[in-house]
GROMACS .gro file of C-alpha atoms in nm:
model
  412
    1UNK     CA    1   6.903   9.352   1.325
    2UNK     CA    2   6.575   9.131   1.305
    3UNK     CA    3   6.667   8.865   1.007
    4UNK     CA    4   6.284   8.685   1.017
    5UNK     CA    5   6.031   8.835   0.728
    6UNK     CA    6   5.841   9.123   0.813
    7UNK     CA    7   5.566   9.108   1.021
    8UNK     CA    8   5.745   8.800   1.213
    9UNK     CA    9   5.957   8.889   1.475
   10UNK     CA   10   6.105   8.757   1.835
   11UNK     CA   11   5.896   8.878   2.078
   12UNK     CA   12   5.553   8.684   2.183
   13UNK     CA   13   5.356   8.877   2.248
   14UNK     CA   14   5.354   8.967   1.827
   15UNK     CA   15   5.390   8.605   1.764
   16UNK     CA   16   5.125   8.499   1.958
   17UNK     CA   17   5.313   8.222   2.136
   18UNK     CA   18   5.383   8.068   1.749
   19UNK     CA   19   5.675   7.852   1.896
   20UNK     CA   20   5.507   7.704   2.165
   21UNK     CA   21   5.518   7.854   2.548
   22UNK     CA   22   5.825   7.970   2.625
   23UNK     CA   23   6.034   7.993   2.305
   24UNK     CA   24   6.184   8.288   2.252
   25UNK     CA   25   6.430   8.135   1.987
   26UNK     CA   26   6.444   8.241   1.648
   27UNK     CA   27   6.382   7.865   1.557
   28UNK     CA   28   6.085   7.655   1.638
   29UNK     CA   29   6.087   7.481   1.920
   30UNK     CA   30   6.127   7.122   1.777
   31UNK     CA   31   6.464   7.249   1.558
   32UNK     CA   32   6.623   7.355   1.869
   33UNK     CA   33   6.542   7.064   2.056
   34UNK     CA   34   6.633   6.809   1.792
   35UNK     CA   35   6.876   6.986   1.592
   36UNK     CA   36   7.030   6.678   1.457
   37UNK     CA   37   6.718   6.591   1.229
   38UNK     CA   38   6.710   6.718   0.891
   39UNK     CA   39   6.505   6.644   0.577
   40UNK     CA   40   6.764   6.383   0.379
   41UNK     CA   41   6.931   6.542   0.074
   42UNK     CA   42   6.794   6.903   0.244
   43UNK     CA   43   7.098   7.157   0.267
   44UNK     CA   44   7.102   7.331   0.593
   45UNK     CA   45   6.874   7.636   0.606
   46UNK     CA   46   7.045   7.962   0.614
   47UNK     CA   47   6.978   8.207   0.810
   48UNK     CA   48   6.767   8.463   0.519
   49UNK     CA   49   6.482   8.357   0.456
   50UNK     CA   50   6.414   8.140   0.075
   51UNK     CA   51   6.062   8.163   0.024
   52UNK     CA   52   6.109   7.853  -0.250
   53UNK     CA   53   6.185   7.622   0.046
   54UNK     CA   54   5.954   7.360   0.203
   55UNK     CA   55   6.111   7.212   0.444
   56UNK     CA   56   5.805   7.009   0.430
   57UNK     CA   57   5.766   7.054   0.856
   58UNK     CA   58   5.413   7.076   0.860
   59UNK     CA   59   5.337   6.788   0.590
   60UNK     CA   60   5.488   6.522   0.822
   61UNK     CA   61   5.739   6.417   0.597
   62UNK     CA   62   6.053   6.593   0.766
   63UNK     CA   63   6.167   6.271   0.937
   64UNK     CA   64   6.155   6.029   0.706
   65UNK     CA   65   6.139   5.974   0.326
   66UNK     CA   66   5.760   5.889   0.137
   67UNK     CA   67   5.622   5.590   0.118
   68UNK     CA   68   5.753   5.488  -0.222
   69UNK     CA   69   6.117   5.591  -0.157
   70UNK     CA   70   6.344   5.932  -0.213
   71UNK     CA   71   6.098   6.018  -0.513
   72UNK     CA   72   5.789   5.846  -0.460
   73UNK     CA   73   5.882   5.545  -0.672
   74UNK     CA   74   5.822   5.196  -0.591
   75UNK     CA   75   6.022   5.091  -0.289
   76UNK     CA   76   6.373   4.904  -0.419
   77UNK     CA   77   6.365   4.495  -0.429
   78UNK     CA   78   6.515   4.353  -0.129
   79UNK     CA   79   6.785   4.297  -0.094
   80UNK     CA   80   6.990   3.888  -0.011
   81UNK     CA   81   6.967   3.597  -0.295
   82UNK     CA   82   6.572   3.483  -0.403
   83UNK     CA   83   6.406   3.219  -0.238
   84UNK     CA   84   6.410   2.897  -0.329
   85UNK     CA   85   6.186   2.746  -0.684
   86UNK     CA   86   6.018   2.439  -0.626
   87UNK     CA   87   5.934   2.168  -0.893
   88UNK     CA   88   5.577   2.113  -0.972
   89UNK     CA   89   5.459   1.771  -0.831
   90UNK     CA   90   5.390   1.538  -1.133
   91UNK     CA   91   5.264   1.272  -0.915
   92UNK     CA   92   4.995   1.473  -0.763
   93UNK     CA   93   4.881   1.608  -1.065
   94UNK     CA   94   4.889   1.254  -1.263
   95UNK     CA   95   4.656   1.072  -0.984
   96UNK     CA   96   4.412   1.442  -0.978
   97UNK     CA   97   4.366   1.400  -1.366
   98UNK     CA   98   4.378   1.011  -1.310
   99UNK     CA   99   4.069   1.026  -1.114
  100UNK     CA  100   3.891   1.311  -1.330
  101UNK     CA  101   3.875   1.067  -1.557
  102UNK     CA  102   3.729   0.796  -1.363
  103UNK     CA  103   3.441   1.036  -1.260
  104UNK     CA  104   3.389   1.157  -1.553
  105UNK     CA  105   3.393   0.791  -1.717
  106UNK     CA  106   3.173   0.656  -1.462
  107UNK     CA  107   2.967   0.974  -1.482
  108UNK     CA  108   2.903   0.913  -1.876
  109UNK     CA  109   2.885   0.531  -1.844
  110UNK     CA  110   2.581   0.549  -1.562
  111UNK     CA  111   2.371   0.818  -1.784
  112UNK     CA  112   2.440   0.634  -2.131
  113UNK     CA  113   2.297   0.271  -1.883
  114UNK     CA  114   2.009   0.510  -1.734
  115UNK     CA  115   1.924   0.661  -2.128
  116UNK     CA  116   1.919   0.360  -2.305
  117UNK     CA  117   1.722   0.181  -2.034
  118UNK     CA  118   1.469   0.430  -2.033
  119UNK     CA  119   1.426   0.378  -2.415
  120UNK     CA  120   1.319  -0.008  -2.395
  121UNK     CA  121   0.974  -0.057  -2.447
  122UNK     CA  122   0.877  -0.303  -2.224
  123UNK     CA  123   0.544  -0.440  -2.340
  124UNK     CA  124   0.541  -0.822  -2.324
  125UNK     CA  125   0.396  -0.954  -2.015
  126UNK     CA  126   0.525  -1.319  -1.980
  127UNK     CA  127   0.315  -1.350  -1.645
  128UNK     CA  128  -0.009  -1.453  -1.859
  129UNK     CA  129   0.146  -1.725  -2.042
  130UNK     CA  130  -0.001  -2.037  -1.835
  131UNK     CA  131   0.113  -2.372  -1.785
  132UNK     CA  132   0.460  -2.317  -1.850
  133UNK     CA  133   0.723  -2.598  -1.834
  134UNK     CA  134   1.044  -2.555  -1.565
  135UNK     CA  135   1.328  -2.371  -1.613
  136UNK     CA  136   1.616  -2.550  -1.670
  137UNK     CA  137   2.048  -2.433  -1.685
  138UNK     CA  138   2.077  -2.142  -1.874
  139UNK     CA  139   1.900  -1.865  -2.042
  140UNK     CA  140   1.688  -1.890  -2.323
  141UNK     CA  141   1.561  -1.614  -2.582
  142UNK     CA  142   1.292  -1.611  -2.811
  143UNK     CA  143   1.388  -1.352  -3.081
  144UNK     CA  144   1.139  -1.222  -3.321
  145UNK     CA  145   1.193  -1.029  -3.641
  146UNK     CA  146   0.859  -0.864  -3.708
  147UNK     CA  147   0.711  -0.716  -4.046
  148UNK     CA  148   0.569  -0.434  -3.841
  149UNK     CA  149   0.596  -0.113  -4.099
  150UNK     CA  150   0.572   0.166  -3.749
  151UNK     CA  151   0.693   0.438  -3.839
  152UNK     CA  152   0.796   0.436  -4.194
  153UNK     CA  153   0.677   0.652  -4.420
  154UNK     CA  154   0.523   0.510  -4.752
  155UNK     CA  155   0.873   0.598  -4.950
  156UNK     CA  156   1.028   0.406  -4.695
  157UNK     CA  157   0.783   0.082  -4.759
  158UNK     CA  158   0.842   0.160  -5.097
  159UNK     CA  159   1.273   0.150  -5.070
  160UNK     CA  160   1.265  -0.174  -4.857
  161UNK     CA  161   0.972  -0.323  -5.050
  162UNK     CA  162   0.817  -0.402  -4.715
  163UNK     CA  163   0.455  -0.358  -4.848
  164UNK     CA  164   0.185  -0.156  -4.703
  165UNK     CA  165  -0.022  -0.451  -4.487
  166UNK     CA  166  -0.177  -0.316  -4.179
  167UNK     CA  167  -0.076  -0.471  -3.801
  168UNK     CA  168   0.223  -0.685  -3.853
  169UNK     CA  169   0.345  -1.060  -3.832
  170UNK     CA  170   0.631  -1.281  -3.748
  171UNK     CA  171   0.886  -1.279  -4.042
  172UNK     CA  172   1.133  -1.485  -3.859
  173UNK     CA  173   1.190  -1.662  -3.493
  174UNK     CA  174   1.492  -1.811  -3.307
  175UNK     CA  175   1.549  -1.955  -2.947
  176UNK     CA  176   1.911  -1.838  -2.820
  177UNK     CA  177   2.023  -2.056  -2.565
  178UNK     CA  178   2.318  -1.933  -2.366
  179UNK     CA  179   2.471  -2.132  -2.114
  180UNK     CA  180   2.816  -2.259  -1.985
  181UNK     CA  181   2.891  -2.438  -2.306
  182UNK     CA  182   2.866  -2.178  -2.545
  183UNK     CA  183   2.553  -1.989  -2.742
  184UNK     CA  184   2.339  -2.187  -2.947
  185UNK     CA  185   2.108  -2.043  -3.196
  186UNK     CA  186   1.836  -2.199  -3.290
  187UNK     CA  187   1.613  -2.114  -3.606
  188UNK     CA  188   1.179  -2.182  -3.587
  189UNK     CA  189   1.069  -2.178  -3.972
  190UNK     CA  190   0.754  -1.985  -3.976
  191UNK     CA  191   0.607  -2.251  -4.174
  192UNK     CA  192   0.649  -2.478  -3.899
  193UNK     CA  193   0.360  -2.726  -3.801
  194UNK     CA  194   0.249  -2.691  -3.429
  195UNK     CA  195  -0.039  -2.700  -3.225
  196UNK     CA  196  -0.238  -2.390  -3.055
  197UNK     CA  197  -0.258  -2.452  -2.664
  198UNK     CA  198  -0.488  -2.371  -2.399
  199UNK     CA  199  -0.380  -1.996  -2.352
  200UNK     CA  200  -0.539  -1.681  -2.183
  201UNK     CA  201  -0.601  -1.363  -2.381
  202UNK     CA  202  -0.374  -1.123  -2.328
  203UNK     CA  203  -0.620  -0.855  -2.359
  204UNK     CA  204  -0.946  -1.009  -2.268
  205UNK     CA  205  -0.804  -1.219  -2.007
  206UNK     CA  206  -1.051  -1.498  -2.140
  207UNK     CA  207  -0.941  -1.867  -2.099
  208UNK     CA  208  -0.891  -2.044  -2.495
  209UNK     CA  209  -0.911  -2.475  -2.424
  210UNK     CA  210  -0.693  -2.644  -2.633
  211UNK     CA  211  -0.894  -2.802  -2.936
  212UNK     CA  212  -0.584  -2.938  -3.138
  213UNK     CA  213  -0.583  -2.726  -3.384
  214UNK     CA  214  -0.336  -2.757  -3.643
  215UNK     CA  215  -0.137  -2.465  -3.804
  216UNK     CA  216   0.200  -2.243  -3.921
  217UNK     CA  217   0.384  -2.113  -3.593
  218UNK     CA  218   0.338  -1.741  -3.739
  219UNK     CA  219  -0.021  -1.760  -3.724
  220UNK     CA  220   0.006  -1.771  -3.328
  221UNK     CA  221   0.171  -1.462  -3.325
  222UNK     CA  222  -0.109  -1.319  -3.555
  223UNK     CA  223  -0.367  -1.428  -3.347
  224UNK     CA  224  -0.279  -1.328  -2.988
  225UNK     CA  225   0.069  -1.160  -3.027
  226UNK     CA  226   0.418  -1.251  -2.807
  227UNK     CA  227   0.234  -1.347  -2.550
  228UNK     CA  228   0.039  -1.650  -2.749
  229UNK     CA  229   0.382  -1.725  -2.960
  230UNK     CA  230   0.550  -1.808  -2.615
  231UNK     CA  231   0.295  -1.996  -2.513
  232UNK     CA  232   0.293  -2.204  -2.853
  233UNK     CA  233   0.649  -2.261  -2.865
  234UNK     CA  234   0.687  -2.340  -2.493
  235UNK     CA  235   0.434  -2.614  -2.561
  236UNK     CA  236   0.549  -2.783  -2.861
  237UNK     CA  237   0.876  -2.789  -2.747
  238UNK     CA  238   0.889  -2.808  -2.366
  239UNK     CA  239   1.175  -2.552  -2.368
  240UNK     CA  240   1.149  -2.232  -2.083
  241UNK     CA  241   1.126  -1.899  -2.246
  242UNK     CA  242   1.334  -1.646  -1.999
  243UNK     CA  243   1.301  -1.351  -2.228
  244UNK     CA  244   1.115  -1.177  -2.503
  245UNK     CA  245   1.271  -0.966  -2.778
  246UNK     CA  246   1.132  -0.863  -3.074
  247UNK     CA  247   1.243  -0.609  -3.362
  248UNK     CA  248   1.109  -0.484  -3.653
  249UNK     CA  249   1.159  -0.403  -4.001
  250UNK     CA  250   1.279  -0.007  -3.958
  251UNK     CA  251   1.509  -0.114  -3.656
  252UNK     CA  252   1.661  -0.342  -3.825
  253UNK     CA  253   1.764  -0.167  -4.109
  254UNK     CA  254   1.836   0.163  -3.919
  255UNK     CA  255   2.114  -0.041  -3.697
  256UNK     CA  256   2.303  -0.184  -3.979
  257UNK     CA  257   2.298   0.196  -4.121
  258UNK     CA  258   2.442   0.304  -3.808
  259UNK     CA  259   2.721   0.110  -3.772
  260UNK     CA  260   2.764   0.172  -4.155
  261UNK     CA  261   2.674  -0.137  -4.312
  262UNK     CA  262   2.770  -0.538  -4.270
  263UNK     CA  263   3.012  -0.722  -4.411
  264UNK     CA  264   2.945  -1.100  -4.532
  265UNK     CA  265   3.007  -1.379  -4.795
  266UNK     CA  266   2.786  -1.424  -5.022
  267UNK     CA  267   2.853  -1.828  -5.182
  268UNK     CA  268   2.577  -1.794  -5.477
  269UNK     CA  269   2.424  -1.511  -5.665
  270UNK     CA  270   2.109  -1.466  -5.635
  271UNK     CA  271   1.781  -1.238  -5.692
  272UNK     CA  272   1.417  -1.180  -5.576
  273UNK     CA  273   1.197  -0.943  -5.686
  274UNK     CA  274   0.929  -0.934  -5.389
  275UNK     CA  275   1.226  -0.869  -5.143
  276UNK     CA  276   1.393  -0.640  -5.360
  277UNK     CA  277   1.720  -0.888  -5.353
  278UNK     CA  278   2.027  -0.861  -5.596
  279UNK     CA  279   2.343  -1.008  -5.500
  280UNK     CA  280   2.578  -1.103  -5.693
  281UNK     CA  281   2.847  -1.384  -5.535
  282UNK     CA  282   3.134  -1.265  -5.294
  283UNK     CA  283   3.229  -1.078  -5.011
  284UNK     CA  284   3.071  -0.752  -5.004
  285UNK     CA  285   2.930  -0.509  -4.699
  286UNK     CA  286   2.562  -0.474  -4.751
  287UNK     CA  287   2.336  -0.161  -4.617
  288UNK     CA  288   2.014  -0.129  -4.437
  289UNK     CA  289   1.824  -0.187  -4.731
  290UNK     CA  290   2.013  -0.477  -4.878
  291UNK     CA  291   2.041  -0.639  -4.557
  292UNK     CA  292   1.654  -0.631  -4.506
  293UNK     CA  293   1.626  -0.787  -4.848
  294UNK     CA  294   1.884  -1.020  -4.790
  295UNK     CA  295   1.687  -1.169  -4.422
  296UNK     CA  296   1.377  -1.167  -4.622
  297UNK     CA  297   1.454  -1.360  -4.924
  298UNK     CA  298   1.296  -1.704  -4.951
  299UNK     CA  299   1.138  -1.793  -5.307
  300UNK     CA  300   1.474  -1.737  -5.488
  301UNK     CA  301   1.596  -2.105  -5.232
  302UNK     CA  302   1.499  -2.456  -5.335
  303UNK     CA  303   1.418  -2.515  -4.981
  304UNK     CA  304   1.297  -2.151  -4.948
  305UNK     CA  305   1.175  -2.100  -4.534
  306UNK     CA  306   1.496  -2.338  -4.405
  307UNK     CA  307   1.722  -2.153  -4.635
  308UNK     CA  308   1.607  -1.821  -4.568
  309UNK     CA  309   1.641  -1.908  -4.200
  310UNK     CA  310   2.019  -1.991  -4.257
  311UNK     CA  311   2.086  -1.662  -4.426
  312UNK     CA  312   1.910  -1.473  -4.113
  313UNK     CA  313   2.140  -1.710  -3.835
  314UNK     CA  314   2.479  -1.561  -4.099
  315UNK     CA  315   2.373  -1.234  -4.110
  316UNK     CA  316   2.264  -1.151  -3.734
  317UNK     CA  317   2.580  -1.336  -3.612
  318UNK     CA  318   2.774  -1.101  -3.869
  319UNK     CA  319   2.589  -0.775  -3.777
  320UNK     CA  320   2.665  -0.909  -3.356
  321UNK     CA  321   3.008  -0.952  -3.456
  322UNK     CA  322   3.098  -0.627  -3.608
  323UNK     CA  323   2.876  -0.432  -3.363
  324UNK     CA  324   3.018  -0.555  -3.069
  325UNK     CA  325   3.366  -0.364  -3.144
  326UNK     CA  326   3.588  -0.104  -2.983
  327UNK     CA  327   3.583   0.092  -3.282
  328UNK     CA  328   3.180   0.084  -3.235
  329UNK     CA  329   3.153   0.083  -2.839
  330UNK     CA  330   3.446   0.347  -2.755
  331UNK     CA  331   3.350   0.608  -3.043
  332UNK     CA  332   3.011   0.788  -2.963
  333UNK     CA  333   2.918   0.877  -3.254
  334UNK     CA  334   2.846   0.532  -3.334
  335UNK     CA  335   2.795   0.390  -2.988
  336UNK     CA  336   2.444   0.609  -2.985
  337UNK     CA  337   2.297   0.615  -3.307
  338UNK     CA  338   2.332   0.261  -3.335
  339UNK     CA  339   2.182   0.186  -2.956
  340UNK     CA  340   1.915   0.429  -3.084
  341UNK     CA  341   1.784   0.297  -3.376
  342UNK     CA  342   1.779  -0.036  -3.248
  343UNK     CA  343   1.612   0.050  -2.913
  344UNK     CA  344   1.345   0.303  -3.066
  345UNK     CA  345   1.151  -0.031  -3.221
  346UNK     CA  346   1.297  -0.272  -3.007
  347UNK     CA  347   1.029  -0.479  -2.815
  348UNK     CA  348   1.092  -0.682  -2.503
  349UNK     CA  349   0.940  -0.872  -2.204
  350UNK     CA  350   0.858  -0.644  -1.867
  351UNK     CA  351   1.161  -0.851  -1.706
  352UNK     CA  352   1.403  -0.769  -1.980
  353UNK     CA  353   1.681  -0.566  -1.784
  354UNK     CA  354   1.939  -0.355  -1.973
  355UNK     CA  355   2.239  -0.611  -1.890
  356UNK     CA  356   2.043  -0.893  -1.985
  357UNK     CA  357   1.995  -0.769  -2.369
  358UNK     CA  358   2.372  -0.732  -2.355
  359UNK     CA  359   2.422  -1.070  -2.283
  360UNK     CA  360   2.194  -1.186  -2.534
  361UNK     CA  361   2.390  -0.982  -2.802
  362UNK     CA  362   2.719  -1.124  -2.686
  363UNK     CA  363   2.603  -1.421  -2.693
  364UNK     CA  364   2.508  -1.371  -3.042
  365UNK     CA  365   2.820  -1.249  -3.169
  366UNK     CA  366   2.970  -1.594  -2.964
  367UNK     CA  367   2.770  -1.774  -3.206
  368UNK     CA  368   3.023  -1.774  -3.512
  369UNK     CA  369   3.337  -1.685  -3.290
  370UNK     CA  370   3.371  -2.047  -3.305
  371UNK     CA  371   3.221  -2.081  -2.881
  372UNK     CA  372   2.851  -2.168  -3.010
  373UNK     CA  373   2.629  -2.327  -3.285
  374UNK     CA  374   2.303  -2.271  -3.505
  375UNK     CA  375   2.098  -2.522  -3.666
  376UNK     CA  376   1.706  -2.473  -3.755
  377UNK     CA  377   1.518  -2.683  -3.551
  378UNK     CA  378   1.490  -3.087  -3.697
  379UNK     CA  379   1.245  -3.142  -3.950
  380UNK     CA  380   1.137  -3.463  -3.987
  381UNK     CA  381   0.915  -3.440  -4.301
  382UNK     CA  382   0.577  -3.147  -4.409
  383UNK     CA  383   0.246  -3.205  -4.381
  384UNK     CA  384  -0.025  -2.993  -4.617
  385UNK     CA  385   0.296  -2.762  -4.705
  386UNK     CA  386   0.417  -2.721  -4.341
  387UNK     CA  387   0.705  -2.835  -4.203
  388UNK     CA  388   0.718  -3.122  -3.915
  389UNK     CA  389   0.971  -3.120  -3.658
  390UNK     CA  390   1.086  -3.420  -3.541
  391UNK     CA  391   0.976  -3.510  -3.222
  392UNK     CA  392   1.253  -3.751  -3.098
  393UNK     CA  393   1.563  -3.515  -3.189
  394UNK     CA  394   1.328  -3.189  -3.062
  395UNK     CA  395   1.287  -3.364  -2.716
  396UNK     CA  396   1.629  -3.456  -2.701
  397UNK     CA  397   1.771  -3.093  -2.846
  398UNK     CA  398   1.576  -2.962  -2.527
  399UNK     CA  399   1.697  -3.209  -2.268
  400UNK     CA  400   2.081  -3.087  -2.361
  401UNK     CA  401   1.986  -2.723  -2.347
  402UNK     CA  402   1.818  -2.829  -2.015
  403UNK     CA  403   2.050  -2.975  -1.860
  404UNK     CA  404   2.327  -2.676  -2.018
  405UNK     CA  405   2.505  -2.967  -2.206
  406UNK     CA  406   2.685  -2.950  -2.521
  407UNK     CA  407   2.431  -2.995  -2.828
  408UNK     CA  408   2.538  -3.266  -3.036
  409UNK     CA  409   2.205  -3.290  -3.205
  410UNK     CA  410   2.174  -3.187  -3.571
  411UNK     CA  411   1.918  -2.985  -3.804
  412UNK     CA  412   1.855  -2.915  -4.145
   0.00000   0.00000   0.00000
């Protein structure tokens, strides 16, 4: 009896050599030879035929199980304990973030140098000044707070009562002097009596001789700008001028807005209707327009010019002193507005560097941190309503800034 399905039978020549050559079994050829490999979890095949059986011979998978396992799952976890967990490494991580923040730091600190460099408007050429006396110990700065009106709009003359005259003019001038014994600060009334020098146009290039003319120390500005003021003031006093800086009436008001307003001590009440001054007595913290009025006053003062110039030495040593803060130089969103609206209408000398008007403001606030002094310059009497400075205590003022010695001498 033949138990394979019809149409299959032993013989080969029917089977056309199915088995491979030579097999005359009624298994294939692998099963006999290997009898002891079976499909796992496969009962043995009996000898009928079950069509619903795939032995799964000709799929590859009858020695061995798929891939994924029994089913074709993921394969099982291995086996043993897990490896070992290590701890993160603080220390690593602390000196990476540590130096993050140095880049970044120095990163920010070389573009906010770069920036606010780029902003200084270096237009005062101190090479044309001629016959200029020697420098001594020291730096010296001739500050100038101009009337110019650039860039205000006519409601903005009108709020800080700044007028509407065309060019602009000195409204106030100081020589800071710092050196190894502190900052000293030294006020030049407007109304000053001096004497025009020889000088060389700025512009035309033309030599002026010196004719002895008589006048104020503001009209040298008016007549041939910085250039002629340093000139003028180098001569009457025999002082070196290092550097140039000048600032003017929209500046000035737009910094103490920045930093959001100044705080000072008023002694006396007092009022003035051309500046657009009213203060009453006491401490108070004044805005941009107040503080303008406050520099500018003069006719509400007995002495009005050497008054004024008192009130303009308090406030600028005030406005240095509360500027020069961490709350102002750590927090950017005062640290920029404040270097911008100073620096937009800031003026300076073509030598002024960056780090050299940072000095000069330090110095400044060093003024009233008890390190320095101000004084307006000694007056010794006025001639034809303009003041005279007196020529023995002038020469020896600049012989002790000269020589970077500690000014004992006095002014009004």
């Amino acid at each position: 009896m033949n138990d394979w399905p019809d149409g299959w039978t032993g013989d080969r020549g029917s089977r056309g050599d199915r088995y491979g050559r030579g097999s005359a079994g009624a298994q294939p050829e692998g099963a006999r030879v290997m009898p002891h490999v079976q499909p796992r979890g496969v009962p043995q095949q009996s000898q009928g035929y079950d069509p619903g059986y795939d032995s799964g011979y000709n799929t590859g998978q009858v020695y061995g199980s798929p891939p994924g396992g029994r089913n074709g799952g993921p394969p099982p976890p291995p086996s043993g304990p897990p490896g070992p967990r290590y701890a993160p490494d603080w220390r690593r991580r602390i000196k990476v973030g540590a130096l993050v923040l140095v880049v970044v730091f120095l990163g920010v600190t070389i573009g906010t140098y770069f920036w606010a460099d780029g902003k200084l408007k270096r237009e005062v050429d101190l090479s044309k000044v001629i016959e200029r006396p020697a420098e001594g110990d020291g730096t010296n700065y001739l500050i100038v707070g101009s009337d110019s009106r650039e860039g205000m709009t006519a409601e903005d003359k009108k709020k800080l009562h700044t007028g509407s005259a065309e060019g602009k003019r000195t409204d106030s001038m100081m020589i800071l002097h710092d050196g190894s014994n502190g900052p000293t600060l030294i006020s030049l009334p407007r109304d000053s009596n001096v004497t025009i020098p020889s000088f060389r146009g700025s512009e035309s290039g033309k030599l002026f001789p010196n004719q002895g003319r008589q006048t104020k120390l503001n009209a040298a500005y008016a007549e041939d700008g910085p250039e002629l003021l340093v000139r003028t003031v180098e001569f009457n006093t025999g002082l070196h001028i290092d550097h140039y800086v000048e600032i003017g009436f929209a500046g000035f008001a737009n910094i103490v807005d920045a930093i959001g307003g100044v705080e000072i001590d008023i002694p006396k009440a007092f009022k003035d209707k051309k500046s657009g001054a009213d203060f009453q007595a006491g401490k108070q913290t004044l805005n941009g327009e107040q503080s303008l009025a406050f520099v500018r006053t003069r006719y509400a003062f007995a002495n009005s010019d050497l008054d004024r110039t008192k009130n303009q030495q308090k406030f600028l040593a005030a406005l240095a002193s509360q500027t020069a803060t961490p709350g102002t130089i750590l927090n950017p969103f005062k640290l920029y507005p404040t270097m911008g609206a100073g620096l937009d209408t800031l003026i300076v000398d073509k030598d002024m560097s960056l780090w050299s008007l940072g000095q000069m403001f330090f110095a400044m606030k060093g003024v009233t941190g008890g390190e320095g002094k101000s004084m307006n310059m000694p007056i010794s009497g006025s001639v034809g309503g303009n003041l005279v400075w007196d020529k023995a205590k002038v020469k020896e003022l600049v012989n002790q800034l000269n020589n970077d010695e500690k000014v004992t001498v006095s002014g009004d």
